[in-house]
Short mmCIF file of N, CA and C in Angstrom, two decimals:
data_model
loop_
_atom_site.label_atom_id
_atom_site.label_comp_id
_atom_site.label_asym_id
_atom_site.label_seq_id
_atom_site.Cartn_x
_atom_site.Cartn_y
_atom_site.Cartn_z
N UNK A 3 108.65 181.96 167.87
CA UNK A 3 107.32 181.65 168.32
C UNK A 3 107.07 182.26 169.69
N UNK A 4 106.00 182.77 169.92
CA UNK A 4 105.55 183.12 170.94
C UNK A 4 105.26 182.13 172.00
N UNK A 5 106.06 182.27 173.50
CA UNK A 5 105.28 181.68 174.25
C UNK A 5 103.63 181.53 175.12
N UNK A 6 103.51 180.18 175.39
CA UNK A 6 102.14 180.01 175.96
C UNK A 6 102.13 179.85 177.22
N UNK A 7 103.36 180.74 177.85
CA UNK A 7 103.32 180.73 179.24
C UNK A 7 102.04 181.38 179.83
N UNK A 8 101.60 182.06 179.48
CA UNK A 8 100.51 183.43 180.19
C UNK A 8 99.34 181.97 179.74
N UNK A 9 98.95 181.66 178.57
CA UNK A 9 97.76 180.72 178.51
C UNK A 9 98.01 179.54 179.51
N UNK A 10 98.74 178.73 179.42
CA UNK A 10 98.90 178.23 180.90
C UNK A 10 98.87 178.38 182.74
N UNK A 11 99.37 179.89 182.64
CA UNK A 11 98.92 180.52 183.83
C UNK A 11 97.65 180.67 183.55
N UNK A 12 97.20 181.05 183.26
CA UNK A 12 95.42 181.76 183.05
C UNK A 12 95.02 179.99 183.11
N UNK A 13 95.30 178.49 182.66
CA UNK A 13 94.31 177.73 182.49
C UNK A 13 94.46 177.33 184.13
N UNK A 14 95.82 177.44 184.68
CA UNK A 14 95.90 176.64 185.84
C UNK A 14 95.45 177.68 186.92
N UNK A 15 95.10 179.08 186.65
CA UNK A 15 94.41 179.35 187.44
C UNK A 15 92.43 178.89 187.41
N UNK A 16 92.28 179.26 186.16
CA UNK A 16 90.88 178.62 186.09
C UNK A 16 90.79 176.91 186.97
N UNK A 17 91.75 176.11 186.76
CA UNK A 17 91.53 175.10 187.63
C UNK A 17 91.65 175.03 188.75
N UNK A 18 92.12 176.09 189.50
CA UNK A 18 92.49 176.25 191.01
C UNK A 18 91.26 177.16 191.46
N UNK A 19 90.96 177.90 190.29
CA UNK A 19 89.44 178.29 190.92
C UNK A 19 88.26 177.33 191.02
N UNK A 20 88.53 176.57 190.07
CA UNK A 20 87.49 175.62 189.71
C UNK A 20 87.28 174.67 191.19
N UNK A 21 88.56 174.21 191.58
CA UNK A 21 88.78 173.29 192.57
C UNK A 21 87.91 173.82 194.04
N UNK A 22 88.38 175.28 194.19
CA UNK A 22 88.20 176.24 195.02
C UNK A 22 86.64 176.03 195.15
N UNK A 23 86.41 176.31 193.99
CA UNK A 23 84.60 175.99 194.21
C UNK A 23 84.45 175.07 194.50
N UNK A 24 84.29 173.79 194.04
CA UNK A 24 84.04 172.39 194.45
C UNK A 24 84.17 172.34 195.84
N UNK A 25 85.58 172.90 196.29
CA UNK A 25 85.64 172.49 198.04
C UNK A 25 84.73 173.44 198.59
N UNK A 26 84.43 174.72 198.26
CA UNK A 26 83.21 175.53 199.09
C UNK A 26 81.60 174.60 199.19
N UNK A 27 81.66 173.91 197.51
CA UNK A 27 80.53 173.17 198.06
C UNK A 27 80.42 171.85 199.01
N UNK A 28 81.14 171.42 198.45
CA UNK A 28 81.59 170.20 199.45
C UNK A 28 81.09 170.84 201.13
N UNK A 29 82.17 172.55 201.80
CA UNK A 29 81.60 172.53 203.25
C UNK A 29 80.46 172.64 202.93
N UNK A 30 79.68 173.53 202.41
CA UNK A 30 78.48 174.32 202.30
C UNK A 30 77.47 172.55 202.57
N UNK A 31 77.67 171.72 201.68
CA UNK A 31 77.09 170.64 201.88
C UNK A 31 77.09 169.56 202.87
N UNK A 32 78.09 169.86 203.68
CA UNK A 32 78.42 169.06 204.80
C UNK A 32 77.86 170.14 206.31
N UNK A 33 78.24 171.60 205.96
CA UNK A 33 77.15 172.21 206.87
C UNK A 33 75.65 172.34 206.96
N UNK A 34 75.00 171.66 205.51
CA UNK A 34 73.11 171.76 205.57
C UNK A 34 73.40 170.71 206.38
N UNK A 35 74.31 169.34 206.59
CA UNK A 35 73.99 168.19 206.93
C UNK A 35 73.76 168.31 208.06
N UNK A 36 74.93 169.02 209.04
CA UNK A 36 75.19 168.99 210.06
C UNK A 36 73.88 169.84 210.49
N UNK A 37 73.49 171.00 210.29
CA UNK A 37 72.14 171.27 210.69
C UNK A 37 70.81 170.84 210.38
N UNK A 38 70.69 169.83 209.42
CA UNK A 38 69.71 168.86 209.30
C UNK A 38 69.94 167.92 210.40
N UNK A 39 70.92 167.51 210.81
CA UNK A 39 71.29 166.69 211.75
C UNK A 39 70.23 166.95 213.01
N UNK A 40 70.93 168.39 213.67
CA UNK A 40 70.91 168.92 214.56
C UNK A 40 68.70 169.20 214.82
N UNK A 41 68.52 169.66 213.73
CA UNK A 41 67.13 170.00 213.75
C UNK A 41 66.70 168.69 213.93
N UNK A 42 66.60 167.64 213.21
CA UNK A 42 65.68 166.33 213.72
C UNK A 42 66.13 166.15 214.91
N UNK A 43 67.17 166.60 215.33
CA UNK A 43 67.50 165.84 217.04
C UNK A 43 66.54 167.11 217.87
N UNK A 44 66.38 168.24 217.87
CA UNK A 44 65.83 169.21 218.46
C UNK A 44 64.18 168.79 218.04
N UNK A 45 64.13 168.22 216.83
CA UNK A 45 62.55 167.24 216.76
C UNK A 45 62.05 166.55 217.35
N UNK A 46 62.76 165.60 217.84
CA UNK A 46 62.75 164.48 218.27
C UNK A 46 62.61 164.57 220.05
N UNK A 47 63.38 165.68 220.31
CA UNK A 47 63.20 166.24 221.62
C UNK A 47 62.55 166.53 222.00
N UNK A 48 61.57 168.07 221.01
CA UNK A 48 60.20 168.69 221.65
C UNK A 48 58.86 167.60 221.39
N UNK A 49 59.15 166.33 219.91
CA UNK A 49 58.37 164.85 220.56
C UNK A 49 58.12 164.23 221.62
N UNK A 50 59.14 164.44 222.21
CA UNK A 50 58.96 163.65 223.43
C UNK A 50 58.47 164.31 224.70
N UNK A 51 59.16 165.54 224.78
CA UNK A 51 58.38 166.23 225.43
C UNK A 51 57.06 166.96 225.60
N UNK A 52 56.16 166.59 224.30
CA UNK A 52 55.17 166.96 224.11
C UNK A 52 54.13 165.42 224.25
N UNK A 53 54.42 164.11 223.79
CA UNK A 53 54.15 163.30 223.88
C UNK A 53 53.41 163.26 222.84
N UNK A 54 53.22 164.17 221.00
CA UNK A 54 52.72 164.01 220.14
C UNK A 54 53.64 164.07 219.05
N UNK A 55 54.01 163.26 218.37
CA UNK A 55 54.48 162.75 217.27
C UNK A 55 53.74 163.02 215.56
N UNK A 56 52.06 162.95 215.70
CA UNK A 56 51.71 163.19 214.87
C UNK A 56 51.55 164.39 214.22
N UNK A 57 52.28 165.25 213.19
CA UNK A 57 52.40 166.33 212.91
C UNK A 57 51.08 166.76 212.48
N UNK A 58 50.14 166.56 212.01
CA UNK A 58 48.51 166.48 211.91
C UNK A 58 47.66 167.09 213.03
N UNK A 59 48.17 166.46 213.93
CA UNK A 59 47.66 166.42 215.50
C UNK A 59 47.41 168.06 215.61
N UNK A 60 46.39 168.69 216.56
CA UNK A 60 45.88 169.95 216.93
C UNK A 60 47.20 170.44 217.98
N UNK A 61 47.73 169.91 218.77
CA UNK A 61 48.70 170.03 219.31
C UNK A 61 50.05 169.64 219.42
N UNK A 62 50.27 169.74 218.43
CA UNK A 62 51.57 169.15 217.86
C UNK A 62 52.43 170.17 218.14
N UNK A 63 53.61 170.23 218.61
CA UNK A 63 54.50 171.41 219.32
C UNK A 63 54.93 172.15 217.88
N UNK A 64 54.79 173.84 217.65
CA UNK A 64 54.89 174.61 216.69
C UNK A 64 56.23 174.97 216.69
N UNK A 65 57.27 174.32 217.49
CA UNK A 65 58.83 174.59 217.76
C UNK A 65 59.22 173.24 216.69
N UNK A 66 58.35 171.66 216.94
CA UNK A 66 58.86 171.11 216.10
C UNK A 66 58.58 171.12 214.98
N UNK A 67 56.98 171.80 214.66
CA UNK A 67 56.82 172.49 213.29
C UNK A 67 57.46 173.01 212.09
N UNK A 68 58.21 173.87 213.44
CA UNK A 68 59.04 175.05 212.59
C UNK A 68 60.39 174.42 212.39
N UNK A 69 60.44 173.60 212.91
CA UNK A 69 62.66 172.71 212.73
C UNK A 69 62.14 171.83 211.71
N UNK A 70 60.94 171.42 211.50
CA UNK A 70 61.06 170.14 210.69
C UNK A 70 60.78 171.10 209.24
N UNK A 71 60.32 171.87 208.99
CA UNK A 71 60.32 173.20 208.04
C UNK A 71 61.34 173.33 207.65
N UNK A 72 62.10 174.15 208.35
CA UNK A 72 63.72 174.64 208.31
C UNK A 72 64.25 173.30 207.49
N UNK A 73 64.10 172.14 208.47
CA UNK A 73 64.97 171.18 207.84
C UNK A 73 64.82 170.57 206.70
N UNK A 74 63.50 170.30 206.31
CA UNK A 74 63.01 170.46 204.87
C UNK A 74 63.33 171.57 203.64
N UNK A 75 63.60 172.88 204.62
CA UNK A 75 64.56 173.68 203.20
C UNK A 75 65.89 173.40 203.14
N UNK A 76 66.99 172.97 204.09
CA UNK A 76 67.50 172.68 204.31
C UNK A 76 68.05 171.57 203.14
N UNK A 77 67.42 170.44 203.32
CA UNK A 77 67.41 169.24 202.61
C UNK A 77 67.37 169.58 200.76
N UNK A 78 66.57 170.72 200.51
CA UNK A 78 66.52 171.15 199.40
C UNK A 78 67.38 172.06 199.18
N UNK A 79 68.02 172.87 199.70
CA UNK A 79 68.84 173.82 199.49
C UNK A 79 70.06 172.75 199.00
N UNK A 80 70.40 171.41 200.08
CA UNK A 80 71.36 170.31 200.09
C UNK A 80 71.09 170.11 198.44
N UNK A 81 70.23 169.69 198.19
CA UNK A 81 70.26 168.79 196.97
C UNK A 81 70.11 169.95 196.10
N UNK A 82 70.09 171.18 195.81
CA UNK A 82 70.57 172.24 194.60
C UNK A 82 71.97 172.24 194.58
N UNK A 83 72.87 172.21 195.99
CA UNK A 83 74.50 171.91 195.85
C UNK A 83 74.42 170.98 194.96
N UNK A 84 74.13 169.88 195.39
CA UNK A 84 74.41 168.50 194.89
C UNK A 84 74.64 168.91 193.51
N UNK A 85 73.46 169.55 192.83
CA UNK A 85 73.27 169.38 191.66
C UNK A 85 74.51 170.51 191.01
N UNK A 86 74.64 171.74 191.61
CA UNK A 86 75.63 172.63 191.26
C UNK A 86 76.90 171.80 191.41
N UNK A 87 77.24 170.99 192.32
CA UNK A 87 78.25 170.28 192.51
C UNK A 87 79.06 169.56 191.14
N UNK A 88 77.81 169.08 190.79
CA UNK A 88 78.27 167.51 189.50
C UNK A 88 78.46 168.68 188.20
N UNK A 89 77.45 170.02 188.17
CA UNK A 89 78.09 170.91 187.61
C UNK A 89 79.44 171.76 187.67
N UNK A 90 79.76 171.67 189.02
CA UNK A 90 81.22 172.21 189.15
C UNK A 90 82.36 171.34 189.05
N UNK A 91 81.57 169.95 188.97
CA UNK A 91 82.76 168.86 188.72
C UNK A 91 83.41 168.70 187.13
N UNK A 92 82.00 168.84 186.14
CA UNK A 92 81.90 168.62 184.78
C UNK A 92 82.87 170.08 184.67
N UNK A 93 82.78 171.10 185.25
CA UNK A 93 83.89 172.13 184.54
C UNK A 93 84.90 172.00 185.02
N UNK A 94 85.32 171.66 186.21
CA UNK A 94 86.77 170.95 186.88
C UNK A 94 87.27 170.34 185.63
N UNK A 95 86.56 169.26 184.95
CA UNK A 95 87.18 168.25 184.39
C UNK A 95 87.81 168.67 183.04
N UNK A 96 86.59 169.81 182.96
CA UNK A 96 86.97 170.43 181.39
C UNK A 96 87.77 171.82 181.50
N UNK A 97 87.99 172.33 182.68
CA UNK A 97 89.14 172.90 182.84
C UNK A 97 90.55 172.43 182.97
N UNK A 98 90.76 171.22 183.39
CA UNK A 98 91.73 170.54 183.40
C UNK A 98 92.20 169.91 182.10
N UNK A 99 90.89 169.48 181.00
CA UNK A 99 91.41 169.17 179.87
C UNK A 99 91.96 170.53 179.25
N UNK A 100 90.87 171.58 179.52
CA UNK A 100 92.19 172.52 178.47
C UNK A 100 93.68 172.75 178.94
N UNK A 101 93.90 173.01 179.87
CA UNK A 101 95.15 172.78 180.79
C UNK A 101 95.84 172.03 180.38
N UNK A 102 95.90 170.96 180.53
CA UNK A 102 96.45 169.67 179.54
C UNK A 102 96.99 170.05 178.25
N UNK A 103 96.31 170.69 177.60
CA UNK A 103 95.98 171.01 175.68
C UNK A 103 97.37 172.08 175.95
N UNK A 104 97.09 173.37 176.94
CA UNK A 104 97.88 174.48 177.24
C UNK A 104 99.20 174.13 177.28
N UNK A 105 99.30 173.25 178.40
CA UNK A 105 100.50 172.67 178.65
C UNK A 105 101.58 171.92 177.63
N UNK A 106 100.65 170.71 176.91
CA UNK A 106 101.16 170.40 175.47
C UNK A 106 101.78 171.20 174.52
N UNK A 107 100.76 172.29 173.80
CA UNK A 107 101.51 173.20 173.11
C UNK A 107 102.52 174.03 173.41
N UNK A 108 102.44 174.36 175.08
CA UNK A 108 103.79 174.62 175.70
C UNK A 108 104.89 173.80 175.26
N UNK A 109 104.79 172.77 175.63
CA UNK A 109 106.14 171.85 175.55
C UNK A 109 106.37 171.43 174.34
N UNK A 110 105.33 171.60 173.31
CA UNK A 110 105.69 171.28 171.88
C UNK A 110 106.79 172.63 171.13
N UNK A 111 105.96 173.76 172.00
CA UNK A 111 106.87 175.04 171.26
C UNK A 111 108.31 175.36 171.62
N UNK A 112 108.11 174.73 172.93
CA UNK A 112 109.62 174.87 173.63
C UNK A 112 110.19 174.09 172.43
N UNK A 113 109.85 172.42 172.48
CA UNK A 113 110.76 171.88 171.54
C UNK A 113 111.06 172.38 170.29
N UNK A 114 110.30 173.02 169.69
CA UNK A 114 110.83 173.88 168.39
C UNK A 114 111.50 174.76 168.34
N UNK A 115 111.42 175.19 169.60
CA UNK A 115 112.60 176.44 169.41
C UNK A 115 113.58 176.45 169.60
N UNK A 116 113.92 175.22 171.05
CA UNK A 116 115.31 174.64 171.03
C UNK A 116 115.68 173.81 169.63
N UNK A 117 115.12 173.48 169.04
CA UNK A 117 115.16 172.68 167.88
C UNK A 117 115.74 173.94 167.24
N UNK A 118 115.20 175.13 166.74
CA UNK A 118 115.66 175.64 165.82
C UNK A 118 116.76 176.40 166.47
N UNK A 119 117.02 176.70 167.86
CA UNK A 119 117.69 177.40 168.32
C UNK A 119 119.42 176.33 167.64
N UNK A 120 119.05 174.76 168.18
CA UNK A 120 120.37 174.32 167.64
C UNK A 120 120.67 174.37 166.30
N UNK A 121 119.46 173.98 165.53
CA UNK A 121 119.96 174.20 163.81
C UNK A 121 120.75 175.74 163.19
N UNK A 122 120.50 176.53 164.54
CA UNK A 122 121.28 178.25 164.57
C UNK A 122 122.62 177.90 164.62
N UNK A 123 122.47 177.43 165.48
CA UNK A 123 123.95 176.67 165.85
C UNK A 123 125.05 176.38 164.95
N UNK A 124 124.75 175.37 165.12
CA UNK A 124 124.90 174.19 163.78
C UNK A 124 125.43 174.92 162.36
N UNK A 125 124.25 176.22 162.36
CA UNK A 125 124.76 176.47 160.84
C UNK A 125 125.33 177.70 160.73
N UNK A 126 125.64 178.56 162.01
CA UNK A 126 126.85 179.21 162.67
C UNK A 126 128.07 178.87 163.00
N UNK A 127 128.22 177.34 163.54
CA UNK A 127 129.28 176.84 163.97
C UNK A 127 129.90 176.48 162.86
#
């Protein structure tokens, strides 16, 4: 029997890529945060220093215009990870089941062959 070493390499690399992605989104999603962060605080700043809050308003500072913009794509760019995320999780999971499957028939074939390797034996000896 042929081994399923190479299909096992090939699944446990697909899962180490798989993983690989997940953690890129994970930063990627923890860096919109941190600059969503950062922009409402730079909001909140040219608020005060302008003494208008109401974004409506004729003079409403066009610096906090433009951060509360940004941070609004921001927030959406966040939640397309999100969503690619639970998609990169669902193939994590189903990369790992074939892996599993890979691995099995590995260790099932080994046992047959030591199996038949001793019945060689056996009916040599």
């Amino acid at each position: 029997m042929k081994s399923r070493g190479n299909l096992v390499r090939l699944k446990q690399f697909q899962v180490n890529e798989k993983r690989r992605q997940l953690s890129q989104l994970d930063m990627m999603i923890a860096e919109f945060d941190r600059m969503a962060a950062e922009l409402d605080a730079q909001v909140a700043i040219e608020e005060r220093k302008s003494g208008i809050t109401d974004t409506n308003h004729f003079a409403y500072p066009t610096f906090a215009r433009a951060a509360r913009q940004r941070r609004d794509n921001l927030n959406n760019s966040r939640l397309d990870l999100l969503q690619q995320k639970g998609a990169a999780e669902m193939a994590l999971a189903e990369a790992e089941t074939e892996l599993a499957k890979a691995e099995q028939l590995e260790n099932r074939d080994t046992r047959v062959r030591d199996a038949e390797a001793d019945l060689r034996r056996a009916v040599a000896g």
